[in-house]
Each structure stands twice: as C-alpha cells, then as structure tokens.
Tab-separated table of C-alpha atoms and ligand atoms in Angstrom:
chain	number	residue	atom	x	y	z
A	1	MET	CA	17.429	-9.714	25.347
A	2	ASP	CA	17.986	-11.375	21.969
A	3	ILE	CA	15.154	-13.433	20.501
A	4	ILE	CA	14.782	-15.672	17.454
A	5	LEU	CA	11.349	-15.993	15.856
A	6	LEU	CA	11.079	-19.261	13.967
A	7	GLY	CA	8.270	-20.644	11.877
A	8	PRO	CA	7.423	-21.270	8.236
A	9	PRO	CA	6.647	-18.348	5.921
A	10	GLY	CA	3.103	-17.166	6.541
A	11	ALA	CA	3.130	-18.139	10.234
A	12	GLY	CA	3.021	-14.468	11.237
A	13	LYS	CA	6.632	-13.853	12.299
A	14	GLY	CA	6.748	-10.401	10.730
A	15	THR	CA	3.585	-9.261	12.521
A	16	GLN	CA	4.870	-10.451	15.889
A	17	ALA	CA	8.307	-8.946	15.320
A	18	GLN	CA	6.762	-5.543	14.563
A	19	ARG	CA	4.744	-5.764	17.742
A	20	LEU	CA	7.848	-6.457	19.839
A	21	VAL	CA	9.551	-3.512	18.174
A	22	ALA	CA	6.617	-1.212	18.967
A	23	ASN	CA	6.075	-2.392	22.550
A	24	ARG	CA	9.582	-3.073	23.758
A	25	GLY	CA	11.854	-0.948	21.637
A	26	MET	CA	13.661	-4.008	20.325
A	27	VAL	CA	15.314	-3.989	16.923
A	28	GLN	CA	14.044	-6.304	14.179
A	29	LEU	CA	16.798	-7.924	12.186
A	30	SER	CA	15.242	-9.268	9.038
A	31	THR	CA	17.932	-10.251	6.553
A	32	GLY	CA	15.980	-9.089	3.503
A	33	ASP	CA	15.510	-5.611	4.964
A	34	MET	CA	19.074	-5.447	6.229
A	35	LEU	CA	20.429	-6.455	2.862
A	36	ARG	CA	18.458	-3.768	1.060
A	37	ALA	CA	19.490	-1.160	3.649
A	38	ALA	CA	23.186	-2.082	3.476
A	39	VAL	CA	23.169	-1.954	-0.317
A	40	LYS	CA	21.454	1.427	-0.245
A	41	ALA	CA	23.838	2.808	2.385
A	42	GLY	CA	26.841	1.461	0.470
A	43	THR	CA	28.462	-0.191	3.528
A	44	PRO	CA	31.424	-2.525	2.795
A	45	VAL	CA	29.188	-5.582	3.165
A	46	GLY	CA	26.435	-3.894	1.162
A	47	LEU	CA	28.773	-3.300	-1.760
A	48	LYS	CA	29.898	-6.925	-1.700
A	49	ALA	CA	26.283	-8.125	-1.588
A	50	LYS	CA	25.309	-5.852	-4.454
A	51	THR	CA	27.973	-7.355	-6.713
A	52	VAL	CA	26.670	-10.840	-5.971
A	53	MET	CA	22.994	-9.902	-6.428
A	54	ASP	CA	23.670	-7.975	-9.629
A	55	ALA	CA	25.215	-11.158	-10.998
A	56	GLY	CA	21.928	-12.910	-10.191
A	57	GLU	CA	23.434	-15.086	-7.496
A	58	LEU	CA	22.299	-15.853	-3.969
A	59	VAL	CA	24.023	-13.991	-1.184
A	60	SER	CA	26.278	-16.408	0.719
A	61	ASP	CA	26.107	-17.238	4.419
A	62	ALA	CA	29.414	-15.432	4.895
A	63	ILE	CA	27.962	-12.184	3.566
A	64	VAL	CA	24.799	-12.555	5.625
A	65	SER	CA	26.900	-13.173	8.749
A	66	ALA	CA	28.983	-10.084	8.078
A	67	LEU	CA	25.784	-8.114	7.631
A	68	ILE	CA	24.359	-9.335	10.932
A	69	GLY	CA	27.649	-8.480	12.629
A	70	GLU	CA	27.478	-4.927	11.232
A	71	ARG	CA	23.935	-4.501	12.536
A	72	LEU	CA	24.383	-6.237	15.903
A	73	ASP	CA	26.810	-3.594	17.092
A	74	SER	CA	24.147	-0.945	16.597
A	75	THR	CA	21.554	-2.862	18.639
A	76	ALA	CA	23.617	-3.217	21.838
A	77	GLY	CA	21.426	-2.484	24.850
A	78	GLN	CA	18.186	-2.774	22.897
A	79	GLY	CA	17.956	-6.437	22.082
A	80	ALA	CA	17.456	-7.953	18.660
A	81	ILE	CA	14.642	-9.977	17.177
A	82	PHE	CA	15.803	-12.311	14.441
A	83	ASP	CA	13.080	-12.886	11.899
A	84	GLY	CA	13.795	-15.098	8.900
A	85	TYR	CA	17.315	-15.792	10.177
A	86	PRO	CA	18.913	-18.172	10.979
A	87	ARG	CA	17.421	-20.246	8.184
A	88	THR	CA	19.887	-23.128	8.307
A	89	ARG	CA	21.923	-24.889	10.954
A	90	ALA	CA	25.114	-23.338	9.578
A	91	GLN	CA	23.608	-19.878	9.973
A	92	ALA	CA	22.520	-20.703	13.533
A	93	GLU	CA	26.072	-21.717	14.393
A	94	ALA	CA	27.378	-18.506	12.827
A	95	LEU	CA	24.899	-16.477	14.869
A	96	GLU	CA	26.069	-18.168	18.066
A	97	MET	CA	29.582	-16.994	17.269
A	98	LEU	CA	28.557	-13.477	16.308
A	99	LEU	CA	26.624	-13.033	19.550
A	100	GLY	CA	29.311	-14.771	21.626
A	101	GLU	CA	31.991	-12.410	20.329
A	102	ARG	CA	29.878	-9.565	21.689
A	103	GLY	CA	29.205	-11.146	25.069
A	104	ARG	CA	25.625	-11.908	24.053
A	105	ALA	CA	23.586	-15.069	23.522
A	106	VAL	CA	20.161	-16.033	22.250
A	107	ASP	CA	17.871	-15.665	25.280
A	108	PHE	CA	14.955	-17.493	23.842
A	109	VAL	CA	13.461	-18.872	20.674
A	110	ILE	CA	9.792	-18.646	19.813
A	111	GLU	CA	8.631	-21.265	17.379
A	112	LEU	CA	5.304	-20.426	15.742
A	113	VAL	CA	3.807	-23.857	15.219
A	114	VAL	CA	1.352	-24.153	12.349
A	115	ASP	CA	-0.913	-26.739	10.817
A	116	GLU	CA	0.085	-27.030	7.172
A	117	ASP	CA	-3.410	-27.386	5.677
A	118	ALA	CA	-4.749	-24.526	7.783
A	119	LEU	CA	-1.776	-22.413	6.720
A	120	VAL	CA	-2.560	-23.119	3.067
A	121	ASP	CA	-6.164	-21.969	3.680
A	122	ARG	CA	-4.977	-18.862	5.459
A	123	ILE	CA	-2.486	-17.800	2.819
A	124	THR	CA	-4.282	-18.718	-0.385
A	125	GLY	CA	-7.444	-16.852	0.717
A	126	ARG	CA	-5.840	-13.532	1.509
A	127	PHE	CA	-6.026	-10.414	-0.623
A	128	THR	CA	-5.777	-6.670	-0.128
A	129	CYS	CA	-7.505	-3.536	-1.394
A	130	ALA	CA	-5.597	-2.272	-4.410
A	131	ARG	CA	-6.127	1.347	-3.339
A	132	CYS	CA	-5.675	1.507	0.456
A	133	GLY	CA	-4.050	-1.864	1.207
A	134	ALA	CA	-6.711	-2.998	3.702
A	135	PRO	CA	-6.261	-6.760	4.265
A	136	TYR	CA	-9.051	-9.265	3.634
A	137	HIS	CA	-9.589	-13.001	3.517
A	138	GLU	CA	-12.097	-14.903	1.380
A	139	ARG	CA	-13.395	-16.994	4.260
A	140	PHE	CA	-12.225	-15.415	7.508
A	141	HIS	CA	-12.579	-11.720	6.749
A	142	PRO	CA	-14.411	-10.869	3.518
A	143	PRO	CA	-15.451	-7.254	2.802
A	144	LYS	CA	-18.840	-6.456	4.386
A	145	THR	CA	-20.258	-5.643	0.964
A	146	GLU	CA	-18.995	-8.077	-1.619
A	147	GLY	CA	-16.603	-6.480	-4.073
A	148	SER	CA	-16.041	-3.180	-2.292
A	149	CYS	CA	-13.455	-2.229	0.306
A	150	ASP	CA	-14.812	-1.563	3.840
A	151	VAL	CA	-12.279	1.187	4.371
A	152	CYS	CA	-12.202	3.193	1.152
A	153	GLY	CA	-14.948	1.739	-1.043
A	154	ALA	CA	-12.615	0.799	-3.902
A	155	HIS	CA	-13.608	-2.156	-6.097
A	156	GLU	CA	-10.153	-3.325	-7.096
A	157	PHE	CA	-8.308	-5.935	-5.043
A	158	LYS	CA	-4.989	-7.654	-5.442
A	159	ARG	CA	-3.256	-10.868	-4.439
A	160	ARG	CA	0.412	-11.655	-4.045
A	161	PRO	CA	1.502	-14.021	-6.832
A	162	ASP	CA	3.283	-16.319	-4.370
A	163	ASP	CA	0.148	-16.783	-2.233
A	164	ASN	CA	-0.725	-20.080	-3.885
A	165	GLU	CA	-0.873	-23.600	-2.534
A	166	GLN	CA	2.166	-24.911	-4.394
A	167	THR	CA	4.422	-22.146	-3.103
A	168	VAL	CA	3.173	-22.533	0.468
A	169	ARG	CA	3.778	-26.300	0.438
A	170	THR	CA	7.237	-25.912	-1.095
A	171	ARG	CA	8.237	-23.375	1.543
A	172	MET	CA	6.822	-25.531	4.293
A	173	ALA	CA	8.904	-28.497	3.082
A	174	GLU	CA	11.975	-26.263	2.928
A	175	TYR	CA	11.323	-25.076	6.471
A	176	ARG	CA	11.095	-28.659	7.729
A	177	ALA	CA	14.205	-29.756	5.891
A	178	LYS	CA	16.510	-26.814	6.565
A	179	THR	CA	15.237	-24.634	9.379
A	180	ALA	CA	13.595	-27.036	11.814
A	181	PRO	CA	16.948	-28.841	12.410
A	182	ILE	CA	18.112	-25.630	14.139
A	183	LEU	CA	15.748	-26.248	17.034
A	184	PRO	CA	17.736	-28.980	18.827
A	185	ILE	CA	20.580	-26.480	19.412
A	186	TYR	CA	18.243	-24.373	21.522
A	187	ASP	CA	16.111	-27.218	22.859
A	188	ASP	CA	19.233	-28.558	24.545
A	189	ARG	CA	19.427	-25.272	26.443
A	190	GLY	CA	15.729	-25.338	27.285
A	191	ILE	CA	15.036	-21.956	25.692
A	192	VAL	CA	12.528	-22.899	22.978
A	193	HIS	CA	8.928	-21.774	23.526
A	194	ARG	CA	6.364	-23.219	21.160
A	195	VAL	CA	3.398	-21.017	20.438
A	196	ASP	CA	0.315	-21.948	18.422
A	197	GLY	CA	0.712	-19.789	15.331
A	198	MET	CA	-2.803	-20.548	14.109
A	199	LYS	CA	-4.415	-18.371	16.772
A	200	THR	CA	-5.193	-14.702	16.187
A	201	PRO	CA	-2.247	-12.290	16.123
A	202	GLU	CA	-3.385	-10.911	19.527
A	203	GLU	CA	-3.490	-14.373	21.117
A	204	VAL	CA	-0.085	-15.237	19.678
A	205	ALA	CA	1.312	-11.968	21.016
A	206	ASP	CA	-0.058	-12.721	24.507
A	207	ALA	CA	1.515	-16.184	24.418
A	208	ILE	CA	4.869	-14.664	23.435
A	209	ASP	CA	4.620	-12.169	26.303
A	210	ALA	CA	3.826	-14.945	28.747
A	211	SER	CA	6.822	-17.003	27.546
A	212	SER	CA	9.261	-14.130	27.802
A	213	THR	CA	8.026	-13.139	31.264
A	214	ALA	CA	8.403	-16.707	32.494
A	215	ARG	CA	11.890	-16.674	31.013
A	216	ARG	CA	12.931	-13.526	32.866
A	217	ARG	CA	11.755	-14.904	36.213
A	218	LYS	CA	13.999	-17.952	35.938
B	301	LIG	ZN1	-9.517	0.205	0.377
C-alpha cells in the first residue's frame, strides 16, 4: 500500500509517518531525508544533487523524481509513505508515472486539515529542553515546575528559529497555493481521506487507521 500524507508544515505529518513505519513496517519517503542519504551514499542522483546544492541552488523536480525512483525500488512489498512530497502538481504527476512504471499506484491520501490560527498557536508556543530534548508547549504542556524540565531537571530550553508566526503563515499560504491543487487528482479517484489534524496525535492516528481499514474493505 502506498500512501501520501498531505498537510501544511506543522500539521503533524512526520509524527504520523513515524507511527505508520513503527506499526506497519512501511517505509517513510521524506525527500529531505532521502536527499541527505543519497548525497552521503554517493549514489548517481546523490552526486548530481550535491553539485546543485553546493552551488546554493534548489534541487529540481527532475532530480527529486530520480531520487524517488531510486528509493521506490527498495520499498517494493513494504509500501511507501510520502511525507512532504509531492509538493506541487508537477511532482504529483511525476509520482503517478514513477509508481505506474512499477505497477503501483497511490492507494490513498490522508490530508491533515488544520485551522490556521490554531496552528500558529501550536507552533509558536512549542519549545524543547536543551539537554534532553523533552517537548513542551507554553499553553498546552508547560513544565510542571516553571523553568525546569520535568524529565531531567535542566533549566535551559530552546526554540526552533522558524517557529514564529510569520514563517507559519508564509508556509500555510505556500501550501494553499502549490500543494492543495494536488488534491483534485486524487479526489477524482475518491481516495482522499480528510482527518482533523488539530486533534491529539493519538486521535489523528486512530482516524488514519480507520480510513485505511475502510479503504481495504472496499
Ligand atoms: Zn530535559
């Protein structure tokens, strides 16, 4: 089974993808990770990508497609979860071809639907312990004792620099403009399942399980 996880950055795609990997033995295909791995392994596509990145340029769709092709062959029989790809309609069309060439097709698409203002609250309030990495949130999950980590007692915390409102809103706009137009391709086939991404990770995971089970029964 091949699945696409769609949703704006911060919707929790990575968390859900990891869960599917752990519970179902599927393979997560995240382009960022794949790119780094291919460069490190020195594969033909990796070498090409490295040249482009070293020059400070963005890796083209053609390179990303070649990368996915390289990785797809090693996931036969396991099923792939696409996370952060396809990001544009052109990439979605390329993915259709890559899967088609291998006798595969996207089985279903999970769209994590989010409320933009709530997403801003969720992302801008999060921080982690600088020592052990334990995750916190100003409003939803503050440390039990203010200023010290519940897990290790450290007093230093850190935030990701891109966890600010402006960045979240820019990414959200980009998602609407470039990624959301992918959905009609799969809507036409009736394989899009929309899940409320603002629920807890456990609730979202249950909703994904329910969608995929319903899918298999069809
Ligand atoms: Zn800690």
